mmCIF file of N, CA, C and O and ligand atoms in Angstrom:
data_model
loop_
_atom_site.group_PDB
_atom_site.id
_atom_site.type_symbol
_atom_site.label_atom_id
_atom_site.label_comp_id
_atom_site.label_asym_id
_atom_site.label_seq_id
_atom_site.Cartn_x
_atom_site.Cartn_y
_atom_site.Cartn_z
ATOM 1 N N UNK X 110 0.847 -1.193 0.000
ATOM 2 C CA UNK X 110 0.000 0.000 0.000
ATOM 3 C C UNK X 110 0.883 1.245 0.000
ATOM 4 O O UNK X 110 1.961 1.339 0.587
ATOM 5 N N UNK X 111 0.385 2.036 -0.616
ATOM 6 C CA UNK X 111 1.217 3.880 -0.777
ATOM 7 C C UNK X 111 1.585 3.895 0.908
ATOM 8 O O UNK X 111 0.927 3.485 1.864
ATOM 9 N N UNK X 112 2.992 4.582 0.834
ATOM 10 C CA UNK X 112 3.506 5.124 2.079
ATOM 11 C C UNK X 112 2.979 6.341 2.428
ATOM 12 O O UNK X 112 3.067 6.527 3.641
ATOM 13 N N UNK X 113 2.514 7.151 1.884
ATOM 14 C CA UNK X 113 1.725 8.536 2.389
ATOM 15 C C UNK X 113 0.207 8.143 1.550
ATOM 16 O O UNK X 113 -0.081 8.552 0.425
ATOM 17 N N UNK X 114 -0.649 7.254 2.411
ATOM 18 C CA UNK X 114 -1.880 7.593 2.402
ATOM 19 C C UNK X 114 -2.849 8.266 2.621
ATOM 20 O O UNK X 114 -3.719 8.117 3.480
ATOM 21 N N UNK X 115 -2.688 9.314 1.567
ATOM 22 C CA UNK X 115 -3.829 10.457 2.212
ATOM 23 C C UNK X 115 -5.212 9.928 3.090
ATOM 24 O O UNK X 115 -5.583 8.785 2.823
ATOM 25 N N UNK X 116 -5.677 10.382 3.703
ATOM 26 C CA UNK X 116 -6.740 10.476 4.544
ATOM 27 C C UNK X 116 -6.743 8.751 5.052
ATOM 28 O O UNK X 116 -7.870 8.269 5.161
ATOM 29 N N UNK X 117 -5.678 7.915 5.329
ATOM 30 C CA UNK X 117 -5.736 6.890 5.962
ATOM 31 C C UNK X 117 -5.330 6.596 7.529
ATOM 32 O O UNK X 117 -4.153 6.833 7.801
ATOM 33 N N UNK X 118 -5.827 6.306 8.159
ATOM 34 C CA UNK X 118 -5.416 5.739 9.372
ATOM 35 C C UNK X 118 -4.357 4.389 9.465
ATOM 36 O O UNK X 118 -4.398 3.360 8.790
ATOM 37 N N UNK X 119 -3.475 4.742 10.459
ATOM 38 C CA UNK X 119 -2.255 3.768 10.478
ATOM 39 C C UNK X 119 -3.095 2.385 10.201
ATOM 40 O O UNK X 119 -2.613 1.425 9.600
ATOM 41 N N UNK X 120 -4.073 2.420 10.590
ATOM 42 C CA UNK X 120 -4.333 0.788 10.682
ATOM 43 C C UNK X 120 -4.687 0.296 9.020
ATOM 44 O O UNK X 120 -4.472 -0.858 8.649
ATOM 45 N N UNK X 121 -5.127 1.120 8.314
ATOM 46 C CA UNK X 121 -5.582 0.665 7.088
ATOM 47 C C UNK X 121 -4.246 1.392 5.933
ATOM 48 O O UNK X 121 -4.268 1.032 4.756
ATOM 49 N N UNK X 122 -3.158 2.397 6.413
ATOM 50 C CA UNK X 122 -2.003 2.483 5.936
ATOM 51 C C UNK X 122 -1.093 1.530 5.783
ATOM 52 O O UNK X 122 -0.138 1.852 5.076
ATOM 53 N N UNK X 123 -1.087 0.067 6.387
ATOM 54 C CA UNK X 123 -0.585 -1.076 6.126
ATOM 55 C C UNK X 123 0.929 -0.941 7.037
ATOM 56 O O UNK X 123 1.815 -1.728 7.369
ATOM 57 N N UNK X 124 0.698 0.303 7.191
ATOM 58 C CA UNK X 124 2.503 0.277 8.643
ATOM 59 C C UNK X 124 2.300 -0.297 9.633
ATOM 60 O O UNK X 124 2.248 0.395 10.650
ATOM 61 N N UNK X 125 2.131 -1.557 9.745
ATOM 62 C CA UNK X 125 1.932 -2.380 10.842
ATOM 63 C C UNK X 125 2.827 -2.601 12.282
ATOM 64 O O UNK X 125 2.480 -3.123 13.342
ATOM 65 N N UNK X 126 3.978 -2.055 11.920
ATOM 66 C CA UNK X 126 4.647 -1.957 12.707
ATOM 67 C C UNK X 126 4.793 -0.984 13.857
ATOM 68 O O UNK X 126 5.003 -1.092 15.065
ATOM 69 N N UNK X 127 4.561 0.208 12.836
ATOM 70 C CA UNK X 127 3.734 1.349 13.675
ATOM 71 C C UNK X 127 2.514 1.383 14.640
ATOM 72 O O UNK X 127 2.366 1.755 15.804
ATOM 73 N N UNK X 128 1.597 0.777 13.571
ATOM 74 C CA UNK X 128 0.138 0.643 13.912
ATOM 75 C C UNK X 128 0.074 0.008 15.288
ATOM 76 O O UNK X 128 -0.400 0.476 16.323
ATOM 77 N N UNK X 129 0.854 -1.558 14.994
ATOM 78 C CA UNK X 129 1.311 -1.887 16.760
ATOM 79 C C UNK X 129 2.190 -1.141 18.081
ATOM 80 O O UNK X 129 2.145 -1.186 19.310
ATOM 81 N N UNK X 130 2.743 -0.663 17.368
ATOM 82 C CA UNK X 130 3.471 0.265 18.418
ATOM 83 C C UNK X 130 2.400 1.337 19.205
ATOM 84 O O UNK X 130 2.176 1.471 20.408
ATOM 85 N N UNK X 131 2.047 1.777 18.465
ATOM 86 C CA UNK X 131 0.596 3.014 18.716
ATOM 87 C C UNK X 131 -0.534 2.013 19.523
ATOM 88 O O UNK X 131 -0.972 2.365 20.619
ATOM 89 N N UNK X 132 -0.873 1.007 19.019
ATOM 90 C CA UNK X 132 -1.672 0.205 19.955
ATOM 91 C C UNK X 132 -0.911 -0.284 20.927
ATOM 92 O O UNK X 132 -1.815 -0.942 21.442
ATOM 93 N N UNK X 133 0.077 -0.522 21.653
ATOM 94 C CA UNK X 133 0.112 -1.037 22.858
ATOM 95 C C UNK X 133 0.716 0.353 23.639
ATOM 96 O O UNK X 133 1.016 0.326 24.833
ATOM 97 N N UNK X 134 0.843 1.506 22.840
ATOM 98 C CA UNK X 134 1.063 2.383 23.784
ATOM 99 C C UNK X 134 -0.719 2.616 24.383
ATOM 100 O O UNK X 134 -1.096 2.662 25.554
ATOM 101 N N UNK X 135 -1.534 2.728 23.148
ATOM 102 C CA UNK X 135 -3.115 3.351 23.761
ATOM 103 C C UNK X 135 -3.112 2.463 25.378
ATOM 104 O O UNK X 135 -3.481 2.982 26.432
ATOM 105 N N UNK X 136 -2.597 1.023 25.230
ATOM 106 C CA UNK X 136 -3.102 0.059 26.289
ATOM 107 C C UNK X 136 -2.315 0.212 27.699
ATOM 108 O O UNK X 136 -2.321 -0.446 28.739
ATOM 109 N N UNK X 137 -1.516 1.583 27.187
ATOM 110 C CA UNK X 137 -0.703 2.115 28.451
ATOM 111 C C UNK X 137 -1.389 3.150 29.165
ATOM 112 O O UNK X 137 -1.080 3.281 30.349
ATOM 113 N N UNK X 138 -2.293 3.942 28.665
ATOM 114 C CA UNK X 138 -2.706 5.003 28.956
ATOM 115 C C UNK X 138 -4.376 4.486 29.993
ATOM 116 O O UNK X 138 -5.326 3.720 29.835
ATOM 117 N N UNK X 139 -3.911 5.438 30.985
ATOM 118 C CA UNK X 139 -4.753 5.136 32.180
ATOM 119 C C UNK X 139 -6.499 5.308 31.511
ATOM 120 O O UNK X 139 -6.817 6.233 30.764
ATOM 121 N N UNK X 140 -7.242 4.462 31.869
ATOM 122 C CA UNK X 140 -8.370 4.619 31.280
ATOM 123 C C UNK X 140 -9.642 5.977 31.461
ATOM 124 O O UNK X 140 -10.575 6.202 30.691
ATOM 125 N N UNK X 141 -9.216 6.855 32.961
ATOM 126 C CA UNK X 141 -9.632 7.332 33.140
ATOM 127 C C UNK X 141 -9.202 8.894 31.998
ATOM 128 O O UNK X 141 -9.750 9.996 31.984
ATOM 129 N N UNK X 142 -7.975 8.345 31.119
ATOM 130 C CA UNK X 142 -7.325 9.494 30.685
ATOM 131 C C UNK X 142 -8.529 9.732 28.952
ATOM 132 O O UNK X 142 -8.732 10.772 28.324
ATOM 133 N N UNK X 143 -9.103 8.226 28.667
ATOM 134 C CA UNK X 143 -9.343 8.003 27.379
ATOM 135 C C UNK X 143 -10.748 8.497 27.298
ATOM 136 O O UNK X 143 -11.369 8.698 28.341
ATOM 137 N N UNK X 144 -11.181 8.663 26.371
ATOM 138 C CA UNK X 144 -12.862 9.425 25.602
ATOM 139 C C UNK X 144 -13.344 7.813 25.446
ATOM 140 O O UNK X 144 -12.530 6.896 25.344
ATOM 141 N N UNK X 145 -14.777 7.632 25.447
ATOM 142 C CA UNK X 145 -15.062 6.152 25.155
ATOM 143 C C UNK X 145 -15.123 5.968 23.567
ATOM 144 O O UNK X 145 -14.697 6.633 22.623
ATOM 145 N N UNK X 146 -15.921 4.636 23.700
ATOM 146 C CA UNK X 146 -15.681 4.138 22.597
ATOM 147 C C UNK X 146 -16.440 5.143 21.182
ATOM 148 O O UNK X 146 -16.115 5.074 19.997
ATOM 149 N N UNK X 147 -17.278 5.839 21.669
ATOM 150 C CA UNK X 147 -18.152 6.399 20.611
ATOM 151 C C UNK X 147 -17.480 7.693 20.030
ATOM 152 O O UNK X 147 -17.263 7.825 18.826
ATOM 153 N N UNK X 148 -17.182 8.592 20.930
ATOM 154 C CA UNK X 148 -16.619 9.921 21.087
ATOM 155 C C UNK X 148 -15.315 9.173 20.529
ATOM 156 O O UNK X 148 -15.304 9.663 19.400
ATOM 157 N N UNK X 149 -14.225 8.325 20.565
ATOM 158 C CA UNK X 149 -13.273 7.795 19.953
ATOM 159 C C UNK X 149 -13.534 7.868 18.206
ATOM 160 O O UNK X 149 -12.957 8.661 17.461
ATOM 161 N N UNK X 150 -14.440 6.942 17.826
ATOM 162 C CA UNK X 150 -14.860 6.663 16.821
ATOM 163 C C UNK X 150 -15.640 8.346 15.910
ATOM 164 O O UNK X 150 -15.634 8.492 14.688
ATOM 165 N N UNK X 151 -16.158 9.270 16.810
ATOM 166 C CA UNK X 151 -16.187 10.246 15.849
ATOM 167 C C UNK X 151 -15.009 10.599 15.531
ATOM 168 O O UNK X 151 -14.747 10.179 14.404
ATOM 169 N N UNK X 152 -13.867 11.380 16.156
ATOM 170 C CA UNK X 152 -13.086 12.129 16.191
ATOM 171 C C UNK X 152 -12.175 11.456 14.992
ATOM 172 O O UNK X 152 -11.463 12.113 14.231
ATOM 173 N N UNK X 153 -12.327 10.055 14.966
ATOM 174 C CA UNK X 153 -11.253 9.459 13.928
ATOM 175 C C UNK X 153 -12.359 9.577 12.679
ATOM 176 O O UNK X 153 -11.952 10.220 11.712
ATOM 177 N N UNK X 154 -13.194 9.240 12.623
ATOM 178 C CA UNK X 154 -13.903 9.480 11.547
ATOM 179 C C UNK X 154 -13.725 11.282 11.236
ATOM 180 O O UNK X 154 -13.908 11.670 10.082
ATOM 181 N N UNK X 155 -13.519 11.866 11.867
ATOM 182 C CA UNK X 155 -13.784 13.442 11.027
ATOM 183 C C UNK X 155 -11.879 13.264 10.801
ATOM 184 O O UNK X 155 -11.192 14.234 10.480
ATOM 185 N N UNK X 156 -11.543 12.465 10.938
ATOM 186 C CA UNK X 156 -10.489 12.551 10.510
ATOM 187 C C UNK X 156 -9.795 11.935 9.490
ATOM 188 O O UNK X 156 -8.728 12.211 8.942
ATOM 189 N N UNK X 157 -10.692 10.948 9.320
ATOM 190 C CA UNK X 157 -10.876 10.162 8.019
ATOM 191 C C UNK X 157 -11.479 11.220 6.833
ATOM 192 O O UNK X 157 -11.786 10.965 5.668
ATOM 193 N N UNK X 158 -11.517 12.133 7.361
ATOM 194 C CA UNK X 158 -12.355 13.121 5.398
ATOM 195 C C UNK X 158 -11.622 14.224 6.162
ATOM 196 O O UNK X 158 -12.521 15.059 6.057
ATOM 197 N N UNK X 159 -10.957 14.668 6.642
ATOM 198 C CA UNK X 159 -9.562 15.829 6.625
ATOM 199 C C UNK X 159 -8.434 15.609 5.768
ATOM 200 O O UNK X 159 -7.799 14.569 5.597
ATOM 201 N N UNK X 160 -8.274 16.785 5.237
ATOM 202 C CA UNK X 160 -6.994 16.883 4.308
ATOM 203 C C UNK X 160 -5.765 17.042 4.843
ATOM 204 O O UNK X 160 -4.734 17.214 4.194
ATOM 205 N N UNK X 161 -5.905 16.964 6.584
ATOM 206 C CA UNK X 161 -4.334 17.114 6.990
ATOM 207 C C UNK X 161 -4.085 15.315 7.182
ATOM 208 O O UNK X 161 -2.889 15.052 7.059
ATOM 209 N N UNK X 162 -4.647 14.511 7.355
ATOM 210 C CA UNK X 162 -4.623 13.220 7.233
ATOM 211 C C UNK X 162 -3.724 12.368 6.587
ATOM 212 O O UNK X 162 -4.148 11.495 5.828
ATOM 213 N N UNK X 163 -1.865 12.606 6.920
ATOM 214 C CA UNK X 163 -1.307 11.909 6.217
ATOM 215 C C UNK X 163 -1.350 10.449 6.845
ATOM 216 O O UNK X 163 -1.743 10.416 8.011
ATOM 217 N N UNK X 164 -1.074 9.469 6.370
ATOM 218 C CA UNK X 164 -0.520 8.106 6.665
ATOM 219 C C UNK X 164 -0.856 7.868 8.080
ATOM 220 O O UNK X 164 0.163 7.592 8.713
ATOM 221 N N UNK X 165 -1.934 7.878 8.806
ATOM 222 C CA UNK X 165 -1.719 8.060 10.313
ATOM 223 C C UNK X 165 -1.738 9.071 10.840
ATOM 224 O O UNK X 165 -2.422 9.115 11.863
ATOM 225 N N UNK X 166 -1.034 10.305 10.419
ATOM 226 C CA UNK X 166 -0.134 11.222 11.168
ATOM 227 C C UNK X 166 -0.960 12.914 10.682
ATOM 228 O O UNK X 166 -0.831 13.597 9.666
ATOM 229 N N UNK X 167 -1.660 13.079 11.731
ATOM 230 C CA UNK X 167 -1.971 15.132 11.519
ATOM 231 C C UNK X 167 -0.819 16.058 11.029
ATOM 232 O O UNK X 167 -0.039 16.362 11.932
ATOM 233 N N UNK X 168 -0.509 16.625 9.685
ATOM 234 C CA UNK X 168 0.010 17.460 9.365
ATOM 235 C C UNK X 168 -0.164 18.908 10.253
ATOM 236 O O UNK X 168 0.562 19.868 9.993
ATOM 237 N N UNK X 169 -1.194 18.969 11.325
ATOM 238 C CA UNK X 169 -1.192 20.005 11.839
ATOM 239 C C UNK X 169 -0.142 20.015 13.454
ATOM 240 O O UNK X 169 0.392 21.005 13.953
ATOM 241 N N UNK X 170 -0.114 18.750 13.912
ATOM 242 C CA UNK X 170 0.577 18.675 14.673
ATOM 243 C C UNK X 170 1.556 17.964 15.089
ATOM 244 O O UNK X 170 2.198 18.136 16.125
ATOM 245 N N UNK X 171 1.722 16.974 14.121
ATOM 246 C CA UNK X 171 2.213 15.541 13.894
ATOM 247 C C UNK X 171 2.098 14.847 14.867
ATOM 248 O O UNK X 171 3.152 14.490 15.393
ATOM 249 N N UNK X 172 1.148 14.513 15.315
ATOM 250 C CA UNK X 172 0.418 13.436 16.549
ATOM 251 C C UNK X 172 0.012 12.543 15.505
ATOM 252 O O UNK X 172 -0.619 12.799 14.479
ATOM 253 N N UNK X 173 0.582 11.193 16.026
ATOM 254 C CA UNK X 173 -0.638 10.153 15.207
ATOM 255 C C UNK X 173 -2.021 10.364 15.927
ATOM 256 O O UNK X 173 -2.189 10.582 17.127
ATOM 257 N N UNK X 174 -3.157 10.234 14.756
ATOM 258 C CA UNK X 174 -4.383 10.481 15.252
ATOM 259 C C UNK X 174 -4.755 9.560 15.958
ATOM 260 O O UNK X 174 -5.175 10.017 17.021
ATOM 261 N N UNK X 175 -4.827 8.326 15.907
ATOM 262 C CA UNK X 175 -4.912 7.216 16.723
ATOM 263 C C UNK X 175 -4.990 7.448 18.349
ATOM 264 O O UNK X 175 -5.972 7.193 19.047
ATOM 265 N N UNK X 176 -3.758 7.979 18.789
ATOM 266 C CA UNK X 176 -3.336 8.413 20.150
ATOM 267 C C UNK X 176 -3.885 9.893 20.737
ATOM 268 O O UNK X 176 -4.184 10.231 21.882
ATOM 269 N N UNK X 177 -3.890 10.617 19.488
ATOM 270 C CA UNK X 177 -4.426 12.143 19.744
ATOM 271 C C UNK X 177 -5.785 12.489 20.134
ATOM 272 O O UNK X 177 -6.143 13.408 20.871
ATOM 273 N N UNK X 178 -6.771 11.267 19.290
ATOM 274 C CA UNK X 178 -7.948 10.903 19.515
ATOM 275 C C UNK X 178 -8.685 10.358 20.614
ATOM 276 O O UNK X 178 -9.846 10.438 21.014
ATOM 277 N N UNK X 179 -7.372 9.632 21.062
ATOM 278 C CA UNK X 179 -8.407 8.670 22.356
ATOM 279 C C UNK X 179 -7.890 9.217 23.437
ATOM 280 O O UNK X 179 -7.720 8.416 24.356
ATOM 281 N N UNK X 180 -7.455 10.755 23.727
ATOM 282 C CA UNK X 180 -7.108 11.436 24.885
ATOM 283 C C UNK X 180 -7.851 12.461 25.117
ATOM 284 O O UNK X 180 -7.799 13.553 24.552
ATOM 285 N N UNK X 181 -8.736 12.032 26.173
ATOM 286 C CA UNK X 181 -9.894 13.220 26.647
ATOM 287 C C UNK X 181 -9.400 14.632 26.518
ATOM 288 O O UNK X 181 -10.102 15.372 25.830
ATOM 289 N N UNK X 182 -8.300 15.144 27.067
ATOM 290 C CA UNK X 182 -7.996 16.232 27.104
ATOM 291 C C UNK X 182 -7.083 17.033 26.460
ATOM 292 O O UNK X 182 -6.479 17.983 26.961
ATOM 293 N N UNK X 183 -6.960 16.410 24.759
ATOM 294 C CA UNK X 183 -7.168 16.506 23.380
ATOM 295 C C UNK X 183 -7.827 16.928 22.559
ATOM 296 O O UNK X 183 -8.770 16.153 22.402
ATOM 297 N N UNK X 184 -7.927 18.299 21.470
ATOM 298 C CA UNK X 184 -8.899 18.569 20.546
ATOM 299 C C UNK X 184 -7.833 18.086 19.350
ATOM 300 O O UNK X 184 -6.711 17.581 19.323
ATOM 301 N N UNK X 185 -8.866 18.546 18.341
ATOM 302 C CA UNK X 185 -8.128 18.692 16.722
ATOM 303 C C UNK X 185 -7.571 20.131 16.800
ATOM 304 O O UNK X 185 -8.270 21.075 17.167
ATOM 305 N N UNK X 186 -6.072 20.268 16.379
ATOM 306 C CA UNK X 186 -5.182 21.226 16.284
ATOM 307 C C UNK X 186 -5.443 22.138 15.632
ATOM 308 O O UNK X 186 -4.836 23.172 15.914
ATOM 309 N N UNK X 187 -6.636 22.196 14.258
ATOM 310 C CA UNK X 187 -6.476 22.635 13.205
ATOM 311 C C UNK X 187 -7.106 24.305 13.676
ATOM 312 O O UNK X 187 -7.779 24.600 12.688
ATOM 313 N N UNK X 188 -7.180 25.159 14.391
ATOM 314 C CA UNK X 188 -7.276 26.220 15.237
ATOM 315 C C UNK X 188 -8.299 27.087 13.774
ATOM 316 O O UNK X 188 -9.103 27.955 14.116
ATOM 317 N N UNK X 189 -8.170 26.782 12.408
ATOM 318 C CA UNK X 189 -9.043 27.304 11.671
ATOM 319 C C UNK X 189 -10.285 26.577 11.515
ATOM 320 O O UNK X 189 -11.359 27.175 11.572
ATOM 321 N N UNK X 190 -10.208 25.208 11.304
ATOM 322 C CA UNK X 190 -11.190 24.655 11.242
ATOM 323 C C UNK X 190 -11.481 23.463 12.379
ATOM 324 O O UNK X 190 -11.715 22.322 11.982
ATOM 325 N N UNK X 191 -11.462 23.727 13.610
ATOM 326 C CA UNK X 191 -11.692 22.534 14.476
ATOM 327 C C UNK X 191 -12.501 21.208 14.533
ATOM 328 O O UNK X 191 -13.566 21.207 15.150
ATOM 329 N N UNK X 192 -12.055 20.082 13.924
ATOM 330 C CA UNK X 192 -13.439 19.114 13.728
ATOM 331 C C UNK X 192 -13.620 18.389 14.905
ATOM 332 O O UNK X 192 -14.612 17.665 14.987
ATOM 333 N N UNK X 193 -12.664 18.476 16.025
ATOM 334 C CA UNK X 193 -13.386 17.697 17.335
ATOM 335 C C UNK X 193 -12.526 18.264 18.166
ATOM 336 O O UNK X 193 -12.589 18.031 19.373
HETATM 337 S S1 LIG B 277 -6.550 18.600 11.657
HETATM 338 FE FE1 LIG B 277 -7.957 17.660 13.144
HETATM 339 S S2 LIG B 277 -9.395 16.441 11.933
HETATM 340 FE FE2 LIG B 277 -7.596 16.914 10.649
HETATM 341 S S3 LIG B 277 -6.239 15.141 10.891
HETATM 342 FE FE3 LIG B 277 -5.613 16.687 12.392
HETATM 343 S S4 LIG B 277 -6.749 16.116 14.278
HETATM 344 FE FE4 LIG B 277 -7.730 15.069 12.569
#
């Protein structure tokens, strides 16, 4: 699969190596720190149809979204257009 997948998430970017790395860090992070499962699932979805959406990774802040997403006290960077 393309190494800079626009609007893909690590997991469907095929960097698996990454993708695991990013998942067993999420499984580090205290649960009280994380958004649930729903509020998770928007924030990656409005991030799935953003154009800063490289390979995983926010061109606005270079956070993988993955991790940026499932931290309560986390928005979207994009300070012009905020989608979560
Ligand atoms: S700018 Fe916001 S919506 Fe776009 S990829 Fe970054 S965090 Fe996601």
């Amino acid at each position: 699969m393309d190494n800079n997948c626009k609007r893909c998430l690590l997991f469907e970017a095929g960097q698996n190596v990454t993708y695991n790395q990013i998942q067993d860090y999420i499984k580090t992070i205290d649960a009280s720190e994380k958004v649930n499962d729903e509020v998770y699932s928007h924030r990656l979805s409005m991030c799935k149809k953003c154009d800063n959406l490289i390979s995983g990774m926010c061109l606005k802040c270079g956070c993988y979204v993955e991790v940026r997403a499932i931290l309560k006290n986390k928005n979207c960077p994009n300070f012009d257009d905020k989608k979560w």
